[in-house]
């Protein structure tokens, strides 16, 4: 496994362990480092980065599924892009997901009561960045077959990405009460598309200049 992908996974595991241990001495990492609504007194801009290294401390599944997806797809992207570009992309899509979640809170909350609930609006998890990684894999390797749980035949990566995107969009519009930040996932994919298209445009311009 490439070093950046491996280190991100290790860091996420260490942080979850800290989430379990530190409350015993009065330190709540979720409150300190999780992303609060920007209108809350508990919000800090550092949370746009730190929130993506936290996971639900009530269990292990939230961390496991995110890190498993990162293990499956992140290592491949890091080998193709190199460590520096992969880290930039991962952090950028995570921050982008956080910004979209902030916008979602603002647009979907009742302005009259938003002030009272602002301190309780918080998001944690690497899912936004992981959805950005999945998006990138689908764009770079659209025809690679993937096996999806409960589907007995392989599905091309591009259809998997589109399918996940549609599921998240439907769940977000429906207003699912599952506690999942569906629009943040879509935000990670959106910022992923933007970064990849910008990089491709820059590389085409560079190639055209060299040919000239």
Short mmCIF file of N, CA, C and O in Angstrom, two decimals, residues 21-92:
data_model
loop_
_atom_site.label_atom_id
_atom_site.label_comp_id
_atom_site.label_asym_id
_atom_site.label_seq_id
_atom_site.Cartn_x
_atom_site.Cartn_y
_atom_site.Cartn_z
N UNK A 21 -10.80 6.78 24.30
CA UNK A 21 -10.02 6.88 25.54
C UNK A 21 -10.12 8.26 26.19
O UNK A 21 -10.31 8.37 27.41
N UNK A 22 -9.99 9.33 25.40
CA UNK A 22 -9.86 10.68 25.96
C UNK A 22 -11.08 11.17 26.75
O UNK A 22 -10.91 11.97 27.68
N UNK A 23 -12.31 10.74 26.41
CA UNK A 23 -13.45 11.19 27.24
C UNK A 23 -13.30 10.80 28.71
O UNK A 23 -13.90 11.45 29.58
N UNK A 24 -12.50 9.80 29.00
CA UNK A 24 -12.29 9.39 30.40
C UNK A 24 -11.56 10.45 31.20
O UNK A 24 -11.63 10.46 32.43
N UNK A 25 -10.85 11.33 30.52
CA UNK A 25 -10.17 12.44 31.21
C UNK A 25 -10.79 13.78 30.83
O UNK A 25 -10.16 14.83 30.95
N UNK A 26 -12.01 13.71 30.31
CA UNK A 26 -12.76 14.94 30.06
C UNK A 26 -12.51 15.62 28.73
O UNK A 26 -12.85 16.79 28.56
N UNK A 27 -11.92 14.92 27.76
CA UNK A 27 -11.64 15.52 26.46
C UNK A 27 -12.55 14.87 25.41
O UNK A 27 -12.49 13.66 25.18
N UNK A 28 -13.40 15.67 24.79
CA UNK A 28 -14.34 15.20 23.77
C UNK A 28 -13.83 15.62 22.40
O UNK A 28 -14.02 16.77 21.98
N UNK A 29 -13.16 14.71 21.69
CA UNK A 29 -12.59 15.05 20.39
C UNK A 29 -13.66 15.39 19.36
O UNK A 29 -13.44 16.22 18.48
N UNK A 30 -14.80 14.72 19.43
CA UNK A 30 -15.87 15.00 18.48
C UNK A 30 -16.32 16.45 18.59
O UNK A 30 -16.54 17.14 17.58
N UNK A 31 -16.43 16.93 19.81
CA UNK A 31 -16.84 18.32 20.01
C UNK A 31 -15.74 19.29 19.59
O UNK A 31 -16.00 20.35 19.03
N UNK A 32 -14.49 18.93 19.85
CA UNK A 32 -13.38 19.82 19.55
C UNK A 32 -13.02 19.86 18.07
O UNK A 32 -12.73 20.92 17.50
N UNK A 33 -13.03 18.69 17.43
CA UNK A 33 -12.51 18.57 16.08
C UNK A 33 -13.58 18.25 15.03
O UNK A 33 -13.31 18.36 13.84
N UNK A 34 -14.76 17.83 15.47
CA UNK A 34 -15.84 17.63 14.52
C UNK A 34 -16.29 18.96 13.94
O UNK A 34 -16.11 20.01 14.55
N UNK A 35 -16.89 18.93 12.75
CA UNK A 35 -17.28 20.18 12.09
C UNK A 35 -18.65 20.64 12.57
O UNK A 35 -19.68 20.05 12.26
N UNK A 36 -18.66 21.74 13.33
CA UNK A 36 -19.89 22.37 13.78
C UNK A 36 -20.41 23.30 12.68
O UNK A 36 -19.67 23.72 11.78
N UNK A 37 -21.68 23.65 12.80
CA UNK A 37 -22.25 24.65 11.90
C UNK A 37 -21.51 25.96 12.08
O UNK A 37 -21.15 26.35 13.20
N UNK A 38 -21.30 26.66 10.97
CA UNK A 38 -20.48 27.87 10.99
C UNK A 38 -21.07 28.96 11.88
O UNK A 38 -20.37 29.84 12.37
N UNK A 39 -22.37 28.89 12.12
CA UNK A 39 -23.01 29.88 12.98
C UNK A 39 -22.91 29.56 14.46
O UNK A 39 -23.36 30.36 15.29
N UNK A 40 -22.29 28.45 14.79
CA UNK A 40 -22.14 28.05 16.19
C UNK A 40 -20.88 28.65 16.79
O UNK A 40 -19.87 28.84 16.11
N UNK A 41 -20.95 28.95 18.08
CA UNK A 41 -19.76 29.45 18.79
C UNK A 41 -18.66 28.39 18.86
O UNK A 41 -17.50 28.71 19.13
N UNK A 42 -19.03 27.12 18.63
CA UNK A 42 -18.07 26.03 18.71
C UNK A 42 -17.36 25.78 17.37
O UNK A 42 -16.47 24.93 17.29
N UNK A 43 -17.74 26.51 16.35
CA UNK A 43 -17.12 26.30 15.03
C UNK A 43 -15.74 26.91 14.97
O UNK A 43 -15.49 28.01 15.49
N UNK A 44 -14.82 26.18 14.32
CA UNK A 44 -13.49 26.69 14.02
C UNK A 44 -13.11 26.25 12.61
O UNK A 44 -13.47 25.14 12.20
N UNK A 45 -12.41 27.08 11.87
CA UNK A 45 -12.10 26.75 10.48
C UNK A 45 -11.23 25.50 10.36
O UNK A 45 -11.27 24.82 9.34
N UNK A 46 -10.48 25.19 11.40
CA UNK A 46 -9.67 23.96 11.37
C UNK A 46 -10.54 22.72 11.26
O UNK A 46 -10.10 21.67 10.78
N UNK A 47 -11.80 22.84 11.70
CA UNK A 47 -12.70 21.70 11.69
C UNK A 47 -13.04 21.22 10.28
O UNK A 47 -13.44 20.06 10.09
N UNK A 48 -12.87 22.08 9.28
CA UNK A 48 -13.10 21.68 7.89
C UNK A 48 -12.12 20.60 7.45
O UNK A 48 -12.37 19.88 6.48
N UNK A 49 -11.01 20.49 8.15
CA UNK A 49 -10.03 19.43 7.88
C UNK A 49 -10.11 18.33 8.93
O UNK A 49 -10.18 17.14 8.60
N UNK A 50 -10.16 18.72 10.19
CA UNK A 50 -10.08 17.71 11.25
C UNK A 50 -11.30 16.79 11.29
O UNK A 50 -11.18 15.64 11.71
N UNK A 51 -12.46 17.28 10.84
CA UNK A 51 -13.67 16.46 10.93
C UNK A 51 -13.55 15.17 10.14
O UNK A 51 -14.17 14.15 10.48
N UNK A 52 -12.76 15.18 9.07
CA UNK A 52 -12.69 14.01 8.19
C UNK A 52 -11.81 12.90 8.75
O UNK A 52 -11.73 11.81 8.17
N UNK A 53 -11.17 13.16 9.89
CA UNK A 53 -10.36 12.12 10.53
C UNK A 53 -11.05 11.53 11.77
O UNK A 53 -10.48 10.71 12.47
N UNK A 54 -12.28 11.98 12.01
CA UNK A 54 -13.08 11.47 13.12
C UNK A 54 -14.16 10.53 12.58
O UNK A 54 -14.61 10.68 11.45
N UNK A 55 -14.57 9.57 13.41
CA UNK A 55 -15.66 8.67 13.04
C UNK A 55 -16.54 8.39 14.24
O UNK A 55 -16.16 8.69 15.38
N UNK A 56 -17.68 7.81 13.98
CA UNK A 56 -18.66 7.53 15.03
C UNK A 56 -18.02 6.68 16.13
O UNK A 56 -17.67 5.52 15.89
N UNK A 57 -17.87 7.23 17.33
CA UNK A 57 -17.20 6.48 18.40
C UNK A 57 -18.06 5.38 19.03
O UNK A 57 -17.56 4.63 19.87
N UNK A 58 -19.32 5.28 18.61
CA UNK A 58 -20.19 4.26 19.21
C UNK A 58 -19.94 2.88 18.63
O UNK A 58 -20.50 1.89 19.12
N UNK A 59 -19.13 2.79 17.58
CA UNK A 59 -18.85 1.49 16.98
C UNK A 59 -17.64 1.57 16.07
O UNK A 59 -16.93 2.58 16.04
N UNK A 60 -17.45 0.52 15.28
CA UNK A 60 -16.29 0.43 14.40
C UNK A 60 -16.67 0.46 12.92
O UNK A 60 -15.82 0.69 12.07
N UNK A 61 -17.96 0.25 12.62
CA UNK A 61 -18.38 0.08 11.22
C UNK A 61 -18.18 1.35 10.40
O UNK A 61 -17.80 1.27 9.22
N UNK A 62 -18.44 2.52 10.98
CA UNK A 62 -18.28 3.77 10.24
C UNK A 62 -16.85 3.91 9.73
O UNK A 62 -16.61 4.21 8.55
N UNK A 63 -15.91 3.70 10.62
CA UNK A 63 -14.49 3.77 10.24
C UNK A 63 -14.14 2.66 9.25
O UNK A 63 -13.45 2.91 8.25
N UNK A 64 -14.60 1.44 9.52
CA UNK A 64 -14.20 0.30 8.71
C UNK A 64 -14.59 0.48 7.24
O UNK A 64 -13.75 0.29 6.34
N UNK A 65 -15.82 0.83 6.98
CA UNK A 65 -16.26 0.93 5.59
C UNK A 65 -15.56 2.07 4.85
O UNK A 65 -15.22 1.94 3.67
N UNK A 66 -15.33 3.19 5.54
CA UNK A 66 -14.60 4.29 4.90
C UNK A 66 -13.16 3.90 4.59
O UNK A 66 -12.65 4.15 3.48
N UNK A 67 -12.49 3.28 5.54
CA UNK A 67 -11.10 2.92 5.33
C UNK A 67 -10.94 1.75 4.37
O UNK A 67 -9.95 1.66 3.64
N UNK A 68 -11.91 0.86 4.33
CA UNK A 68 -11.86 -0.23 3.36
C UNK A 68 -11.95 0.32 1.94
O UNK A 68 -11.20 -0.09 1.04
N UNK A 69 -12.85 1.28 1.72
CA UNK A 69 -12.96 1.90 0.40
C UNK A 69 -11.69 2.67 0.05
O UNK A 69 -11.23 2.64 -1.10
N UNK A 70 -11.11 3.35 1.04
CA UNK A 70 -9.86 4.06 0.80
C UNK A 70 -8.74 3.09 0.45
O UNK A 70 -7.92 3.36 -0.44
N UNK A 71 -8.70 1.97 1.14
CA UNK A 71 -7.71 0.93 0.86
C UNK A 71 -7.87 0.39 -0.56
O UNK A 71 -6.89 0.19 -1.28
N UNK A 72 -9.11 0.16 -0.98
CA UNK A 72 -9.38 -0.43 -2.29
C UNK A 72 -9.03 0.52 -3.44
O UNK A 72 -8.47 0.11 -4.44
N UNK A 73 -9.39 1.79 -3.29
CA UNK A 73 -9.28 2.71 -4.42
C UNK A 73 -8.20 3.78 -4.24
O UNK A 73 -7.62 4.25 -5.22
N UNK A 74 -7.95 4.19 -3.00
CA UNK A 74 -6.97 5.26 -2.77
C UNK A 74 -5.56 4.88 -3.16
O UNK A 74 -4.83 5.70 -3.74
N UNK A 75 -5.16 3.65 -2.86
CA UNK A 75 -3.81 3.22 -3.20
C UNK A 75 -3.54 3.26 -4.69
O UNK A 75 -2.45 3.63 -5.13
N UNK A 76 -4.55 2.89 -5.47
CA UNK A 76 -4.40 2.91 -6.93
C UNK A 76 -4.23 4.34 -7.42
O UNK A 76 -3.36 4.63 -8.25
N UNK A 77 -5.05 5.25 -6.90
CA UNK A 77 -4.92 6.65 -7.31
C UNK A 77 -3.57 7.23 -6.92
O UNK A 77 -2.97 7.98 -7.69
N UNK A 78 -3.09 6.88 -5.73
CA UNK A 78 -1.80 7.40 -5.29
C UNK A 78 -0.67 6.91 -6.20
O UNK A 78 0.27 7.65 -6.50
N UNK A 79 -0.75 5.67 -6.65
CA UNK A 79 0.27 5.15 -7.56
C UNK A 79 0.24 5.87 -8.90
O UNK A 79 1.28 6.11 -9.51
N UNK A 80 -0.95 6.20 -9.36
CA UNK A 80 -1.10 6.87 -10.66
C UNK A 80 -0.71 8.34 -10.56
O UNK A 80 0.01 8.87 -11.41
N UNK A 81 -1.18 9.02 -9.53
CA UNK A 81 -0.99 10.46 -9.40
C UNK A 81 0.32 10.84 -8.70
O UNK A 81 0.85 11.92 -8.92
N UNK A 82 0.77 9.99 -7.82
CA UNK A 82 1.86 10.35 -6.94
C UNK A 82 1.32 10.83 -5.61
O UNK A 82 0.16 11.21 -5.49
N UNK A 83 2.17 10.82 -4.61
CA UNK A 83 1.75 11.11 -3.24
C UNK A 83 1.21 12.52 -3.07
O UNK A 83 0.17 12.74 -2.47
N UNK A 84 1.92 13.51 -3.61
CA UNK A 84 1.55 14.91 -3.40
C UNK A 84 0.17 15.20 -3.97
O UNK A 84 -0.69 15.78 -3.28
N UNK A 85 -0.07 14.81 -5.21
CA UNK A 85 -1.36 15.10 -5.83
C UNK A 85 -2.48 14.36 -5.12
O UNK A 85 -3.58 14.90 -4.94
N UNK A 86 -2.22 13.14 -4.71
CA UNK A 86 -3.25 12.37 -4.03
C UNK A 86 -3.65 13.03 -2.72
O UNK A 86 -4.84 13.13 -2.40
N UNK A 87 -2.67 13.47 -1.93
CA UNK A 87 -2.98 14.11 -0.65
C UNK A 87 -3.77 15.40 -0.86
O UNK A 87 -4.74 15.67 -0.16
N UNK A 88 -3.35 16.20 -1.85
CA UNK A 88 -4.07 17.44 -2.16
C UNK A 88 -5.51 17.12 -2.52
O UNK A 88 -6.45 17.77 -2.04
N UNK A 89 -5.69 16.12 -3.37
CA UNK A 89 -7.04 15.75 -3.82
C UNK A 89 -7.88 15.26 -2.64
O UNK A 89 -9.05 15.66 -2.50
N UNK A 90 -7.32 14.40 -1.82
CA UNK A 90 -8.07 13.83 -0.70
C UNK A 90 -8.54 14.93 0.25
O UNK A 90 -9.71 14.98 0.64
N UNK A 91 -7.62 15.82 0.63
CA UNK A 91 -7.97 16.90 1.55
C UNK A 91 -8.96 17.88 0.91
O UNK A 91 -9.90 18.36 1.56
N UNK A 92 -8.75 18.18 -0.37
CA UNK A 92 -9.62 19.15 -1.05
C UNK A 92 -11.04 18.64 -1.17
O UNK A 92 -12.00 19.39 -0.96
#
